[in-house]
Amino acid sequence: DENGSGYDIPKNIIFTSTGKTVDGKKARVVFDARPTQRLHDIDVLHEMPFVVRRLVQALITKPFVFERYEETAKVRVEIEGEEPYVLEGVAFHELTLMK
């Protein structure tokens, strides 16, 4: 791990959401991203006052926030009775991990 956090950062992120459109058709959206540009790796404990830091360390050993940016994120939209389509664009990812 390049930042000393002890965490393995995901190289691929996929979120899937299902539901219905306003007119009642089944819908599915899949977000697929491979965040490549590192923005920030934040050691949350380092940012806290000493007393709060000790309290958090007693409950959670090492909270970290990882921020990434990607210019080629894709969202696939599938609506019942229609042709699926893909939207491409930029994405900001923030991932919080705690042990």
Coordinates of C-alpha atoms in Angstrom, one line a residue:
D1 CA 0.0 0.0 0.0
E2 CA 1.5 3.3 -1.2
N3 CA 0.1 5.5 1.6
G4 CA 1.0 3.6 4.7
S5 CA -2.7 3.0 5.7
G6 CA -2.6 -0.8 5.6
Y7 CA -5.7 -0.9 3.4
D8 CA -6.0 -2.4 -0.1
I9 CA -7.8 0.2 -2.2
P10 CA -10.3 -1.2 -4.8
K11 CA -9.2 -0.9 -8.4
N12 CA -12.7 -1.3 -9.8
I13 CA -16.0 0.0 -8.3
I14 CA -19.4 -1.3 -9.4
F15 CA -22.7 -0.1 -8.0
T16 CA -26.0 -1.6 -9.1
S17 CA -29.4 -0.1 -8.4
T18 CA -32.8 -1.4 -9.4
G19 CA -36.3 0.1 -9.2
K20 CA -39.1 1.4 -11.3
T21 CA -39.5 4.5 -13.5
V22 CA -42.2 7.1 -12.9
D23 CA -44.5 5.2 -15.3
G24 CA -43.9 1.8 -13.6
K25 CA -41.3 0.2 -15.9
K26 CA -38.6 -1.9 -14.3
A27 CA -35.2 -0.2 -14.4
R28 CA -31.6 -1.1 -13.6
V29 CA -28.6 1.2 -13.4
V30 CA -25.0 0.0 -13.2
F31 CA -22.2 2.4 -12.3
D32 CA -18.8 1.0 -13.3
A33 CA -15.6 2.9 -12.5
R34 CA -11.9 2.3 -12.3
P35 CA -10.6 5.3 -10.3
T36 CA -7.0 6.0 -11.4
Q37 CA -6.2 9.5 -10.3
R38 CA -5.3 9.8 -6.6
L39 CA -6.5 13.0 -5.0
H40 CA -6.2 12.6 -1.2
D41 CA -5.5 9.9 1.3
I42 CA -6.7 11.2 4.7
D43 CA -5.6 9.8 8.0
V44 CA -8.7 10.8 10.0
L45 CA -7.0 10.3 13.4
H46 CA -4.2 12.7 12.4
E47 CA -6.8 15.4 11.8
M48 CA -8.5 15.1 15.3
P49 CA -7.7 16.7 18.6
F50 CA -5.7 14.5 21.0
V51 CA -8.5 13.6 23.4
V52 CA -10.9 12.8 20.6
R53 CA -8.2 10.8 18.8
R54 CA -7.6 8.6 21.9
L55 CA -11.4 7.9 22.2
V56 CA -11.7 6.9 18.5
Q57 CA -8.5 4.7 18.8
A58 CA -10.2 2.8 21.6
L59 CA -13.2 2.1 19.4
I60 CA -11.9 2.1 15.8
T61 CA -8.2 1.6 15.3
K62 CA -7.5 3.3 11.9
P63 CA -10.1 5.3 10.0
F64 CA -9.0 6.5 6.6
V65 CA -10.7 8.4 3.8
F66 CA -9.5 7.8 0.2
E67 CA -10.5 10.3 -2.6
R68 CA -10.0 9.4 -6.2
Y69 CA -11.0 10.9 -9.6
E70 CA -11.8 9.3 -12.9
E71 CA -12.5 10.7 -16.3
T72 CA -14.0 7.5 -17.8
A73 CA -16.8 6.4 -15.5
K74 CA -19.7 4.6 -17.1
V75 CA -23.3 4.2 -16.2
R76 CA -25.4 1.6 -18.0
V77 CA -29.1 2.3 -17.9
E78 CA -31.6 -0.5 -18.7
I79 CA -35.3 0.3 -18.8
E80 CA -37.9 -2.4 -19.5
G81 CA -39.0 -2.4 -23.2
E82 CA -36.2 0.0 -24.3
E83 CA -32.7 -0.4 -25.6
P84 CA -30.1 -0.1 -22.9
Y85 CA -27.7 2.8 -23.2
V86 CA -24.4 3.9 -21.6
L87 CA -23.5 7.3 -20.3
E88 CA -19.8 8.2 -19.8
G89 CA -18.3 11.0 -17.8
V90 CA -16.1 12.1 -14.9
A91 CA -16.6 10.8 -11.3
F92 CA -15.3 11.6 -7.9
H93 CA -15.0 8.7 -5.5
E94 CA -14.7 8.9 -1.7
L95 CA -14.2 5.7 0.2
T96 CA -14.0 5.5 4.0
L97 CA -12.5 2.4 5.6
M98 CA -12.2 1.6 9.3
K99 CA -10.7 -1.4 11.1

